[in-house]
Short mmCIF file of C-alpha atoms in Angstrom, two decimals:
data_model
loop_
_atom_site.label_atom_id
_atom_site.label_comp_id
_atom_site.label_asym_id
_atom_site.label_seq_id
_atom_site.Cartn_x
_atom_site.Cartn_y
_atom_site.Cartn_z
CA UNK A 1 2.59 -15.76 17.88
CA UNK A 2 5.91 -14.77 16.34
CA UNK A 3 7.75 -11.35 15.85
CA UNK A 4 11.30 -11.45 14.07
CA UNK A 5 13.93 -8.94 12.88
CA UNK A 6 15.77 -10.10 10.03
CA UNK A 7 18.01 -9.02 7.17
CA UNK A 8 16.65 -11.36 4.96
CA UNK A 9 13.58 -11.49 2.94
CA UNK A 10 10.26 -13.46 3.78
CA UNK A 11 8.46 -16.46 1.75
CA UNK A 12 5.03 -15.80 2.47
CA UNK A 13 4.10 -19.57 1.56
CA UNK A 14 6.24 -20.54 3.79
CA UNK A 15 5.91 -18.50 6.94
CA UNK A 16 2.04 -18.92 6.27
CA UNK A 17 2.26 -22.96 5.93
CA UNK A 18 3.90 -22.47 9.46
CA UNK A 19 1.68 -20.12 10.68
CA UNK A 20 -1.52 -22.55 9.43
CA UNK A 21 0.12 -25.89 10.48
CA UNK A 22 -2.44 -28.11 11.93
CA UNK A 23 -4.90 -25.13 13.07
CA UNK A 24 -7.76 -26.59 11.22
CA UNK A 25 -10.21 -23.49 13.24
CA UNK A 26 -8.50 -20.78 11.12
CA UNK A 27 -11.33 -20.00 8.33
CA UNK A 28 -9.16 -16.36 7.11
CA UNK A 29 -5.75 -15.66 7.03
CA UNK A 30 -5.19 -11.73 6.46
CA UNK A 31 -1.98 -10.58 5.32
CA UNK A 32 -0.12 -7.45 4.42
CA UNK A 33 3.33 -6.90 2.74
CA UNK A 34 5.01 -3.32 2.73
CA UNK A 35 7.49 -2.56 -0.32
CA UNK A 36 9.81 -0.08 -0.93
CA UNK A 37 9.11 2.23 -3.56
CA UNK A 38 11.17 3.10 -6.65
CA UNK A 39 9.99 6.78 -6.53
CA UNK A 40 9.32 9.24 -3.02
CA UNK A 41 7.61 12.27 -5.02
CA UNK A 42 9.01 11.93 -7.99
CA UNK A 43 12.49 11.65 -7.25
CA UNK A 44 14.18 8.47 -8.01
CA UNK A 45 15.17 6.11 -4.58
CA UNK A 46 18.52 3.88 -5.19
CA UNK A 47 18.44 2.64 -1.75
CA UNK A 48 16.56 2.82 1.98
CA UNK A 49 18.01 1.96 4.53
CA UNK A 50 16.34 0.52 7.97
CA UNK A 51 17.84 1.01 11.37
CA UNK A 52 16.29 -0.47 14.30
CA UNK A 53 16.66 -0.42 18.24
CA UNK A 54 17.43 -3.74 19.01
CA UNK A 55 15.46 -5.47 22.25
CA UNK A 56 13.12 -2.36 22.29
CA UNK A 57 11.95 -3.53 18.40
CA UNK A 58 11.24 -7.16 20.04
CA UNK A 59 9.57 -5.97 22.89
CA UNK A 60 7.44 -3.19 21.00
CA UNK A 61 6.62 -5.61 18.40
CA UNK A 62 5.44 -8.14 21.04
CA UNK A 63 3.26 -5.46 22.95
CA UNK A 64 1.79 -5.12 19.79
CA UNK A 65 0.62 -8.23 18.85
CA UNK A 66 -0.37 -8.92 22.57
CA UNK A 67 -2.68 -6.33 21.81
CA UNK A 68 -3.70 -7.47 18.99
CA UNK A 69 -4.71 -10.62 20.56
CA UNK A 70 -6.13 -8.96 23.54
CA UNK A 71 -8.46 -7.06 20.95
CA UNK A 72 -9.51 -9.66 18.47
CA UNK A 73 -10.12 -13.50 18.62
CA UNK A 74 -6.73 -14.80 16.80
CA UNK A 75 -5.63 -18.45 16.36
CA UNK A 76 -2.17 -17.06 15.25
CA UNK A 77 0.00 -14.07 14.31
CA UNK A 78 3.14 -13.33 12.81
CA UNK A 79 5.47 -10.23 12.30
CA UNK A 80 8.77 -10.15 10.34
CA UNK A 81 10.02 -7.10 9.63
CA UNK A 82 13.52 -5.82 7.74
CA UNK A 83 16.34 -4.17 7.96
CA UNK A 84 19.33 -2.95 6.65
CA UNK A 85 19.99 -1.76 3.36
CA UNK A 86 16.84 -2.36 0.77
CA UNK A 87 16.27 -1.58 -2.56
CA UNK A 88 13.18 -0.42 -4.56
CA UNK A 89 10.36 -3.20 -4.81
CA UNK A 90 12.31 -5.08 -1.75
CA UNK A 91 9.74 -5.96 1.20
CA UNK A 92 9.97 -4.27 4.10
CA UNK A 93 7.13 -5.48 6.44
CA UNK A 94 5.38 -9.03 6.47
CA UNK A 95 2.06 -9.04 9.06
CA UNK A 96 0.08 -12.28 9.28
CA UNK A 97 -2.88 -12.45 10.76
CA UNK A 98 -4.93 -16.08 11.54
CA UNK A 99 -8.51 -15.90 12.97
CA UNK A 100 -11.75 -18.53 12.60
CA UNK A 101 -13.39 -15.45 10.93
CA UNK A 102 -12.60 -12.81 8.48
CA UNK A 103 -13.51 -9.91 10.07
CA UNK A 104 -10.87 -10.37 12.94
CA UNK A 105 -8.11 -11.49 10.57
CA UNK A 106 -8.77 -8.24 8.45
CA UNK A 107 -9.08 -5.81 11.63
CA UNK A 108 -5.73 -7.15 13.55
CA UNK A 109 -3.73 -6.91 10.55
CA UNK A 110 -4.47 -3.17 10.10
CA UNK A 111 -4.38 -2.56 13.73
CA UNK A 112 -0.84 -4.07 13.82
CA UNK A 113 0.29 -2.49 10.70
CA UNK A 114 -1.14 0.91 12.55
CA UNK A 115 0.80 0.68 15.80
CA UNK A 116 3.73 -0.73 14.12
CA UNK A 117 4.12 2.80 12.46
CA UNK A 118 3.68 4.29 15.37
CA UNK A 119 5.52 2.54 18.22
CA UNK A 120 8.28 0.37 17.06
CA UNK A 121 11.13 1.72 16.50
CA UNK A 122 12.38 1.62 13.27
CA UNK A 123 13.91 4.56 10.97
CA UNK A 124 13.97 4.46 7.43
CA UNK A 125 17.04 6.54 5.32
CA UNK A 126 16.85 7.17 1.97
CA UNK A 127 19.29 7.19 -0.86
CA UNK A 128 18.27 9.02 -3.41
CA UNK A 129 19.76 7.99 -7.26
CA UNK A 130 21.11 11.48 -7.57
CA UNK A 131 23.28 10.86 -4.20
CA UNK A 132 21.28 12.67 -1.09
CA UNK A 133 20.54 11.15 1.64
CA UNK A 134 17.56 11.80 3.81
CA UNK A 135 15.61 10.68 6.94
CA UNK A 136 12.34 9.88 6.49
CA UNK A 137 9.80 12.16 8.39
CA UNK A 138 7.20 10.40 10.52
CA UNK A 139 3.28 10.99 8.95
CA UNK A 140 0.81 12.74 10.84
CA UNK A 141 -1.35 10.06 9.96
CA UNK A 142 0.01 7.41 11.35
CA UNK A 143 0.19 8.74 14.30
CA UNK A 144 -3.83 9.45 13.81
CA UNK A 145 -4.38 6.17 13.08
CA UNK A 146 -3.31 4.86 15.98
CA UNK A 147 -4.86 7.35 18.02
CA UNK A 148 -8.16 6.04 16.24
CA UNK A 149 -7.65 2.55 17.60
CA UNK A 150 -7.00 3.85 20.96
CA UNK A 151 -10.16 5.87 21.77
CA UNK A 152 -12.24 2.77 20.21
CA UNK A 153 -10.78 1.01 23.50
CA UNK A 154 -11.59 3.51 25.27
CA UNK B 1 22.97 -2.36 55.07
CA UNK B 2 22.48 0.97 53.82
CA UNK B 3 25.63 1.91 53.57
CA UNK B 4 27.33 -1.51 52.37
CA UNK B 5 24.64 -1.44 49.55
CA UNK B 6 25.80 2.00 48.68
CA UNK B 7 29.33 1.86 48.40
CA UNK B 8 29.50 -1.65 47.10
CA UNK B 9 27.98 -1.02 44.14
CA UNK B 10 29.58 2.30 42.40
CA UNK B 11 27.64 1.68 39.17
CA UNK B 12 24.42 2.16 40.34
CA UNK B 13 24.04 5.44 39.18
CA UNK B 14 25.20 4.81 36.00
CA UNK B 15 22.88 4.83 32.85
CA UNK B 16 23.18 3.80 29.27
CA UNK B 17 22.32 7.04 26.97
CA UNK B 18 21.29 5.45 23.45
CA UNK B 19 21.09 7.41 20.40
CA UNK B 20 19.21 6.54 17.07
CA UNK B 21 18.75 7.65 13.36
CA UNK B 22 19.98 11.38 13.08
CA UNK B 23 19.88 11.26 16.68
CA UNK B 24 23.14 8.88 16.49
CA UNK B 25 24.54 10.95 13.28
CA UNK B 26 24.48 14.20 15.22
CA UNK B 27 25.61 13.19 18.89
CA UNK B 28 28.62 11.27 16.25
CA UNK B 29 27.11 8.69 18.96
CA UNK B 30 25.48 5.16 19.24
CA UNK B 31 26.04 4.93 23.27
CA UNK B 32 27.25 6.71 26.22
CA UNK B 33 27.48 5.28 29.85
CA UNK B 34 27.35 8.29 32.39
CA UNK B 35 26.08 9.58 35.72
CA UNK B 36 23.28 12.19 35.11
CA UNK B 37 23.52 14.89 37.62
CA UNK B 38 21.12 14.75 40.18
CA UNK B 39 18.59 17.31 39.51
CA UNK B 40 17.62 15.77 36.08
CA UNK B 41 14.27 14.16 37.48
CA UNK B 42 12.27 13.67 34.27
CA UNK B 43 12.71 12.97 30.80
CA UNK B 44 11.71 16.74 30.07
CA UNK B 45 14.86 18.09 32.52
CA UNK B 46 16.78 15.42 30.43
CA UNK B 47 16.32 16.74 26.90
CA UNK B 48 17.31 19.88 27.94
CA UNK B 49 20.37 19.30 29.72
CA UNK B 50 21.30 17.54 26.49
CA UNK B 51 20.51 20.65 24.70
CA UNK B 52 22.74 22.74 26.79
CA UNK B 53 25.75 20.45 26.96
CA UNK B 54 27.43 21.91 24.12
CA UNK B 55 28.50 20.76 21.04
CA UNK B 56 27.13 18.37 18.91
CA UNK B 57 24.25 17.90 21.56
CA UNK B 58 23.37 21.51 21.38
CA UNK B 59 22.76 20.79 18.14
CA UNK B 60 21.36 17.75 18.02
CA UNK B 61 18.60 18.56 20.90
CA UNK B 62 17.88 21.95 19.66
CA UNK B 63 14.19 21.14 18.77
CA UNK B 64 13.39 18.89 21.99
CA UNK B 65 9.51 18.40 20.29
CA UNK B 66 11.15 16.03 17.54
CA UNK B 67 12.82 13.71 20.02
CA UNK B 68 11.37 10.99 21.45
CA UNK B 69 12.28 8.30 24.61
CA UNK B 70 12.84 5.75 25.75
CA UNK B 71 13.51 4.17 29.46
CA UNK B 72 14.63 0.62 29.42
CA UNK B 73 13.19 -0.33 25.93
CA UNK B 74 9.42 1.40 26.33
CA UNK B 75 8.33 4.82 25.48
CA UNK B 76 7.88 7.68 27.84
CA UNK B 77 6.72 10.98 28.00
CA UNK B 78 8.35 13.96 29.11
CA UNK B 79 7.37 13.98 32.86
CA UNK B 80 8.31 10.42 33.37
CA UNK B 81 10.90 10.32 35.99
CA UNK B 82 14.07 9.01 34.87
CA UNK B 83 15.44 7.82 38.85
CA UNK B 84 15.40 4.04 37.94
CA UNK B 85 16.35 3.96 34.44
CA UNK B 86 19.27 2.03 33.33
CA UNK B 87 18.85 2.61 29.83
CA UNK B 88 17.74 5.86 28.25
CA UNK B 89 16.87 5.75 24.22
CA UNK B 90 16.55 9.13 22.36
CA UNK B 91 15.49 8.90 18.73
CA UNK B 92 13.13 10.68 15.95
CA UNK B 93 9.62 9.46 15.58
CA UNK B 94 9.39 5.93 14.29
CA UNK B 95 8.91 5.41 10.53
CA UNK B 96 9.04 1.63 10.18
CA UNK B 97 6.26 -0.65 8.00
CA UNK C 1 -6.36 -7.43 -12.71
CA UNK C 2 -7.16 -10.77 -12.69
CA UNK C 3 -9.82 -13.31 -11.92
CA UNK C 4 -8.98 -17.14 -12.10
CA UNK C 5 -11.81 -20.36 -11.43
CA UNK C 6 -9.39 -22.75 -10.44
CA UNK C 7 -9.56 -26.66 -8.81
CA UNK C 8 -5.78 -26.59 -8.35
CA UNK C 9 -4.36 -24.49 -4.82
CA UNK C 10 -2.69 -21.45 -5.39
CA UNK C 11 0.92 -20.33 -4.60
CA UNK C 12 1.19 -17.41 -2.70
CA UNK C 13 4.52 -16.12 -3.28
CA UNK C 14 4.59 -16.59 -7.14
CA UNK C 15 1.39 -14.80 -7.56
CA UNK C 16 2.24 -12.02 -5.47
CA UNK C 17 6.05 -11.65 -7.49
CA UNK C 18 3.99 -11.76 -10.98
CA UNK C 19 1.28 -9.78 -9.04
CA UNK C 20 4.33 -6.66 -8.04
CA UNK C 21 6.78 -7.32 -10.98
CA UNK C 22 8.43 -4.30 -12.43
CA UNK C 23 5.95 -2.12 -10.91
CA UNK C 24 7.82 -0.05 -8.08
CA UNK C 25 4.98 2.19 -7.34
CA UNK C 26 3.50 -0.88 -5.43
CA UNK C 27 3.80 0.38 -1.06
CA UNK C 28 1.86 -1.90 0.18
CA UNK C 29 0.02 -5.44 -0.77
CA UNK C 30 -3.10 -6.87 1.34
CA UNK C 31 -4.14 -10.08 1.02
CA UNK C 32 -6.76 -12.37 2.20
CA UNK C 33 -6.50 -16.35 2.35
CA UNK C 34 -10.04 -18.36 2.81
CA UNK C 35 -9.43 -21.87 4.09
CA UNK C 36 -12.00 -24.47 4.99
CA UNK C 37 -12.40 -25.29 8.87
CA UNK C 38 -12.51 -28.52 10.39
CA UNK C 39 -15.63 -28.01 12.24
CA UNK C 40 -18.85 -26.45 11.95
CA UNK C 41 -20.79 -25.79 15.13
CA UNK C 42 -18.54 -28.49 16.70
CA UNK C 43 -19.50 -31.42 14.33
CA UNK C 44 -16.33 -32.76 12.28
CA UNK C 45 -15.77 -31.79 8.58
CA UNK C 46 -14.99 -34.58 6.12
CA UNK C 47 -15.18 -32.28 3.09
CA UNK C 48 -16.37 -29.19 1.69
CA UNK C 49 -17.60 -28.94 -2.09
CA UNK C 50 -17.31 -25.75 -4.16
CA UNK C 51 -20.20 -25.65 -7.11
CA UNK C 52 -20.02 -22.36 -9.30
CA UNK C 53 -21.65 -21.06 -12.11
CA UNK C 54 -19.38 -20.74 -15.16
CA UNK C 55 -19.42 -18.00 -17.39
CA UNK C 56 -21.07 -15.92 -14.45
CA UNK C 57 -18.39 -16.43 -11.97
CA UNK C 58 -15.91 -14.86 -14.08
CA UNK C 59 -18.29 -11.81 -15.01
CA UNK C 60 -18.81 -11.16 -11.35
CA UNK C 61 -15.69 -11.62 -10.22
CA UNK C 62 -14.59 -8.80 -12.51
CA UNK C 63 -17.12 -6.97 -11.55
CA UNK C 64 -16.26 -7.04 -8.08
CA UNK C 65 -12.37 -6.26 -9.10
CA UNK C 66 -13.75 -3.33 -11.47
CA UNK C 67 -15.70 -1.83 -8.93
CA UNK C 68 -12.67 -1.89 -6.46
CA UNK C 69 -10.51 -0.10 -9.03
CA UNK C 70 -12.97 2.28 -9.05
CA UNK C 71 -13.58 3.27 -5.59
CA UNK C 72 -9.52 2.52 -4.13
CA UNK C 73 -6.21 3.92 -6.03
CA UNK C 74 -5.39 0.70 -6.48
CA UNK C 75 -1.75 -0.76 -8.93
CA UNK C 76 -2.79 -4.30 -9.28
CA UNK C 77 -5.41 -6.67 -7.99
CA UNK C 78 -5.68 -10.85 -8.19
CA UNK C 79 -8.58 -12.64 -7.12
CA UNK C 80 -8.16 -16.34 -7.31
CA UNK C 81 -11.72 -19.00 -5.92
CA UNK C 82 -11.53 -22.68 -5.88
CA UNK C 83 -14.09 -25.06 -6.68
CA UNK C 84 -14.31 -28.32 -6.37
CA UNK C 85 -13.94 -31.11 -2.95
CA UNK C 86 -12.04 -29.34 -0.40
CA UNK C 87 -10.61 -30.85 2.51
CA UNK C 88 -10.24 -28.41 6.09
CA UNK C 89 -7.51 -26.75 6.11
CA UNK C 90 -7.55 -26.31 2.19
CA UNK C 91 -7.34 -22.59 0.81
CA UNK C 92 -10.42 -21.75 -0.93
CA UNK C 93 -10.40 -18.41 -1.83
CA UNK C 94 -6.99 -15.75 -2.66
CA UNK C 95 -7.62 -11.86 -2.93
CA UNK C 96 -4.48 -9.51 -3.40
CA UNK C 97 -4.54 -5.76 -3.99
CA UNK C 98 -1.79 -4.21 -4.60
CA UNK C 99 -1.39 -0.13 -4.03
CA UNK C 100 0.78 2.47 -3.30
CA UNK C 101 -0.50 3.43 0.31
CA UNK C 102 -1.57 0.49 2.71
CA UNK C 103 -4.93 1.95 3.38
CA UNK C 104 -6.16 1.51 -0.48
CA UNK C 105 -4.65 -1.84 -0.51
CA UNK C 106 -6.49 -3.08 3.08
CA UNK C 107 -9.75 -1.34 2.40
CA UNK C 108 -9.94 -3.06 -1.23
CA UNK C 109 -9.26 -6.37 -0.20
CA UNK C 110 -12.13 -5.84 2.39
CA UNK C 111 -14.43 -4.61 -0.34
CA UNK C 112 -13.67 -7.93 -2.60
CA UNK C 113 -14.30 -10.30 0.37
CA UNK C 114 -17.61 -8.10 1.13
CA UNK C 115 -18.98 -8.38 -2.28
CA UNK C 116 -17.98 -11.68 -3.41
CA UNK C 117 -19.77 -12.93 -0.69
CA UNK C 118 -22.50 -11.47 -1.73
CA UNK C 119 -22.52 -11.52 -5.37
CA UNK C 120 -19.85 -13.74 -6.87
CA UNK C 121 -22.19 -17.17 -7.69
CA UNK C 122 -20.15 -19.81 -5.94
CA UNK C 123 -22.15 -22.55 -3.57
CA UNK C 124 -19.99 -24.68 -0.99
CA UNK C 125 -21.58 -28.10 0.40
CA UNK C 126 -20.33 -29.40 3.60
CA UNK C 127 -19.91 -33.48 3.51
CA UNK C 128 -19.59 -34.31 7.11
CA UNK C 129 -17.77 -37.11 8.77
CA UNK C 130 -20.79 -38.79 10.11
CA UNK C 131 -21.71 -38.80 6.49
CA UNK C 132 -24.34 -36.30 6.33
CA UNK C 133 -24.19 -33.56 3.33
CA UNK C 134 -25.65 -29.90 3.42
CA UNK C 135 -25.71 -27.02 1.42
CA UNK C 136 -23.94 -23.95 3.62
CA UNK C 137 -26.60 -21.31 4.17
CA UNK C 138 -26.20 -17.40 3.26
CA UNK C 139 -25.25 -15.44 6.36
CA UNK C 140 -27.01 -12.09 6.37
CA UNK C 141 -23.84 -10.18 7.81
CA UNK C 142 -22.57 -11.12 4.41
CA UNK C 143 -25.54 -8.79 2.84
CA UNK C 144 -24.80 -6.39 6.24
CA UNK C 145 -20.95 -6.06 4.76
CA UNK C 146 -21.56 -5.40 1.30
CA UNK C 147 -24.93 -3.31 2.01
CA UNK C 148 -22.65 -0.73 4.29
CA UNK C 149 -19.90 -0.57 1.26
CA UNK C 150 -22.97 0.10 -1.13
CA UNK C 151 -24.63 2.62 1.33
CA UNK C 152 -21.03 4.22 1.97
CA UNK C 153 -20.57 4.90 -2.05
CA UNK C 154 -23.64 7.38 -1.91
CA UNK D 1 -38.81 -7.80 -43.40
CA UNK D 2 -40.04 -8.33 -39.70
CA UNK D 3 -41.99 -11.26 -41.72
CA UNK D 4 -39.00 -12.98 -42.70
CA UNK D 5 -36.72 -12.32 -39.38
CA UNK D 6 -39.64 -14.05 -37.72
CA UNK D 7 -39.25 -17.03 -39.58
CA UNK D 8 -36.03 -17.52 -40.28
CA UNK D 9 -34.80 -17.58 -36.33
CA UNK D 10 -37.05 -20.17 -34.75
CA UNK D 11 -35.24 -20.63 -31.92
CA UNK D 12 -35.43 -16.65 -30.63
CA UNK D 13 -37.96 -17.17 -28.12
CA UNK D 14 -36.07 -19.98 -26.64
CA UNK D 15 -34.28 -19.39 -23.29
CA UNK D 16 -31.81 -21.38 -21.18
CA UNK D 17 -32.84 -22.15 -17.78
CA UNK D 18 -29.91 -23.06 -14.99
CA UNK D 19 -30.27 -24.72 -11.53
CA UNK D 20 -27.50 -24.33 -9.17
CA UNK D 21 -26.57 -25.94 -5.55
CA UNK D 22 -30.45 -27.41 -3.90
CA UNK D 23 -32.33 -26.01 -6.80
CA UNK D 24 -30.31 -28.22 -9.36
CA UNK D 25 -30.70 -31.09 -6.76
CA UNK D 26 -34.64 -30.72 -6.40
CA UNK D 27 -35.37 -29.84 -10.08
CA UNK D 28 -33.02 -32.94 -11.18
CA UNK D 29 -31.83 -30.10 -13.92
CA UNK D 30 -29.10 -28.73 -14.72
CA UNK D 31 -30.48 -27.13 -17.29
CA UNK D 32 -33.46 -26.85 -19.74
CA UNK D 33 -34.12 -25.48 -22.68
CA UNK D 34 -36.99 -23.95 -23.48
CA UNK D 35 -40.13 -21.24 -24.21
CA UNK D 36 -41.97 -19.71 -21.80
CA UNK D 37 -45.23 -18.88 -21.63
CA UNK D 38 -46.26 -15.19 -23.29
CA UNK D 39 -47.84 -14.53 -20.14
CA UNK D 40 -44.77 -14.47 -17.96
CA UNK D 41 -43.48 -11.19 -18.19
CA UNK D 42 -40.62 -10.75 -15.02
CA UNK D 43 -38.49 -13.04 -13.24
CA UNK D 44 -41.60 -13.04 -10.38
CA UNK D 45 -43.94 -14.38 -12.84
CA UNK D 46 -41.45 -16.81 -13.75
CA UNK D 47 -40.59 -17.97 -10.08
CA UNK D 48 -45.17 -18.28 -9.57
CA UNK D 49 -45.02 -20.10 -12.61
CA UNK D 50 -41.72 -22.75 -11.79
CA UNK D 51 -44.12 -23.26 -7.87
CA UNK D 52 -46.75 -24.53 -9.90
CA UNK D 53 -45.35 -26.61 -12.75
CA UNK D 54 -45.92 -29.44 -10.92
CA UNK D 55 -42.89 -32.25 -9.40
CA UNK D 56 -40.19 -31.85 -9.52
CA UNK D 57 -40.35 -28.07 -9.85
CA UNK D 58 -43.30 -27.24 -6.84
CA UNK D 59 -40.89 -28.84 -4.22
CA UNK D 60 -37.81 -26.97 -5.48
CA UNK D 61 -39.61 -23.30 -5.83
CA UNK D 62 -41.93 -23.59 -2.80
CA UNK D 63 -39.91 -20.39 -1.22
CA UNK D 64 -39.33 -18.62 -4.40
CA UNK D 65 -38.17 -15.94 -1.04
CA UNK D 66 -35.12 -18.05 -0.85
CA UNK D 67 -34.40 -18.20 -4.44
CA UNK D 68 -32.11 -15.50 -6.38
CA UNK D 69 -32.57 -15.08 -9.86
CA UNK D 70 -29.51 -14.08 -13.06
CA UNK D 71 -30.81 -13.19 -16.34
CA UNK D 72 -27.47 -13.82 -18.99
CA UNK D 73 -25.14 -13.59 -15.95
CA UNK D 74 -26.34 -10.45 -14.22
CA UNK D 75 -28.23 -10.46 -10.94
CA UNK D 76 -31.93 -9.59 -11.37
CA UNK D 77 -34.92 -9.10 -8.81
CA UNK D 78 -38.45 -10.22 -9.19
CA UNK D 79 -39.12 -6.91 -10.99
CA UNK D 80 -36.67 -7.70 -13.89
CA UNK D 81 -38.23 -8.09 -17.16
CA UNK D 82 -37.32 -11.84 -18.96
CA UNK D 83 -38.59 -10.52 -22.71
CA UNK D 84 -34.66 -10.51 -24.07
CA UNK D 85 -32.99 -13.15 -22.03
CA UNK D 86 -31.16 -15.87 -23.40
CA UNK D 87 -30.28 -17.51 -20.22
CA UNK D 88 -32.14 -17.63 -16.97
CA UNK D 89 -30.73 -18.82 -13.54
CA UNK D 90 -32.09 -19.78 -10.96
CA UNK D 91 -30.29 -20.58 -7.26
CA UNK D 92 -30.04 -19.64 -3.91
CA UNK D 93 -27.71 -17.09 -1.79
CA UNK D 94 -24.23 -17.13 -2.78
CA UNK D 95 -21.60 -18.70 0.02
CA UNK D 96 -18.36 -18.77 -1.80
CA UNK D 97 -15.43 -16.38 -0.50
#
């Protein structure tokens, strides 16, 4: 169970060797990898930026895949997610999910990738080719699909 | 006890005000260290004390529904009461992932 | 879109770059790694065998991938199965869909796991360690997965 | 004309049959080439007909319920007619993934 802020990118073979190591119960491993896109409608991106609250981004992070593990049988989790200055078709986000079955692996990733958009605090800028700069505007949606998760607990 | 508790530690009052994404570009501010006056009770009395403390926070606080905070590194709502809180985080909604 | 029959493992990270290259419209990739456990109902796996049906396997599998272009916006989509003797711990099966929103990209890769469970003609036989050999049985919430994707589609 | 394309492809009635996984490992086969008798007319009729072709073929179609059926690489059910198929397969639920 690992969370990690990092300027660097990821090696998903790697981090998922690690992740696997020796856990010979794990029958699914579900992953998801965000990217930055070259476009934001229609307008060409040169750069986005990530900012971050360090020690709340940790903690939030590890909340979340407490959670996780709280909601779904896991043999292992990661997170790694970036910052700093990125560029189009750059990852962004790296979620790794380990179960003995499928259906867990596939349900913690989303529900991580959900609250992550939500609840830890990260802010993406964007550079546009032509020069502006802009903040990107939370989604309504991502809010909702959190809020989805949270009255299935109920 | 009390009193020697009191006086011997002048800081205790103080909190760290944090400041994130346009948050940070508007205040021109990453961090302040201050002593909120004492009838700020809740996040909600908070954010709009910040909106009339003149410029840039006027500015920067001026729509008080786009703001969201933090107390010492989890998020709160507006009532939450801010008496214990070392370190106060304002910022935007999150858009990481 | 691509389906592969393959004895030899797969590398994660070099299909997903050939997977995403040059195409910046790619937001999000989810993926899905099969592995073989080390147990089965608490006896001790030796090895697991992977039989297929040629010429079929490839049909269905693109099938399967068809059908998921059709139902998710998806930009690119790899499914990879191994056959052959499997040790635990070996990766059996790769699925990566590649879209612009996460949603598309999770609820495809779900889809292909559903329905290649159910359709794609692969056969594994477990070789235990005491020795003794069995063909792995059909589960029906294999049929229960797929049958709720057809049922959703009408 | 129909005269003639008749004749000159002998082998058109012939079909491939397949055995996968148990049903390759009961039947010995895996595969056969052959034609089948005019009276079988869907992939049922073929599965009644496999029970009682005598051993090895009665043990490995006993549950013809257990057996799924692929007529030129397509999934079929008992109802499928076998009149135009080139290759039949027979073998039971799928467990890759």
């Amino acid at each position: 169970m690992t969370v990690r802020v990092s300027t660097a990118d990821f090696d998903i073979s790697a981090e998922m060797s690690r992740l696997t190591a020796g856990d010979t119960g794990i029958g699914g491993v579900a992953l998801f990898v965000g990217k930055v896109r070259g476009e934001v409608d229609g307008e060409a991106l040169a750069s986005m930026t990530l900012e971050h609250y360090p020690g709340m981004t940790e903690a939030e992070l590890e909340r979340i895949e407490g959670e996780a593990q709280r909601r779904f049988k896991l043999s292992a989790s990661l997170i790694i997610h970036r910052v700093g200055e990125l560029k189009p078709g750059d990852n962004i986000v790296l979620v790794m999910t380990c179960a003995p079955h499928r259906n867990d692996a596939f349900a913690a990733a989303e529900f991580v990738m959900d609250y992550l958009k939500t609840y830890a605090p990260f802010w993406k800028k964007e550079t546009f080719a032509s020069g502006v700069t802009r903040w990107v505007a939370a989604r309504d949606s991502d809010d909702e699909a959190a809020a989805a998760w949270a009255a299935q607990s109920e | 006890m009390t009193d020697i508790s009191n006086t011997a530690k002048p800081s205790a009052d103080e909190v760290v005000l944090r400041y994130f994404a346009w948050l940070r570009e508007r205040t021109g501010l990453s961090e302040e260290r201050l002593v909120l006056p004492p009838e700020i009770l809740t996040v909600g009395d908070l954010l709009l004390w910040q909106s009339r403390r003149g410029h840039p926070f006027d500015h920067a606080f001026a729509k008080p529904e786009a703001i969201r905070v933090a107390i010492d590194h989890a998020h709160v709502k507006p009532g939450a009461k801010v008496a214990s809180a070392r370190e106060i985080a304002f910022f935007p909604p999150v858009t990481g992932g």
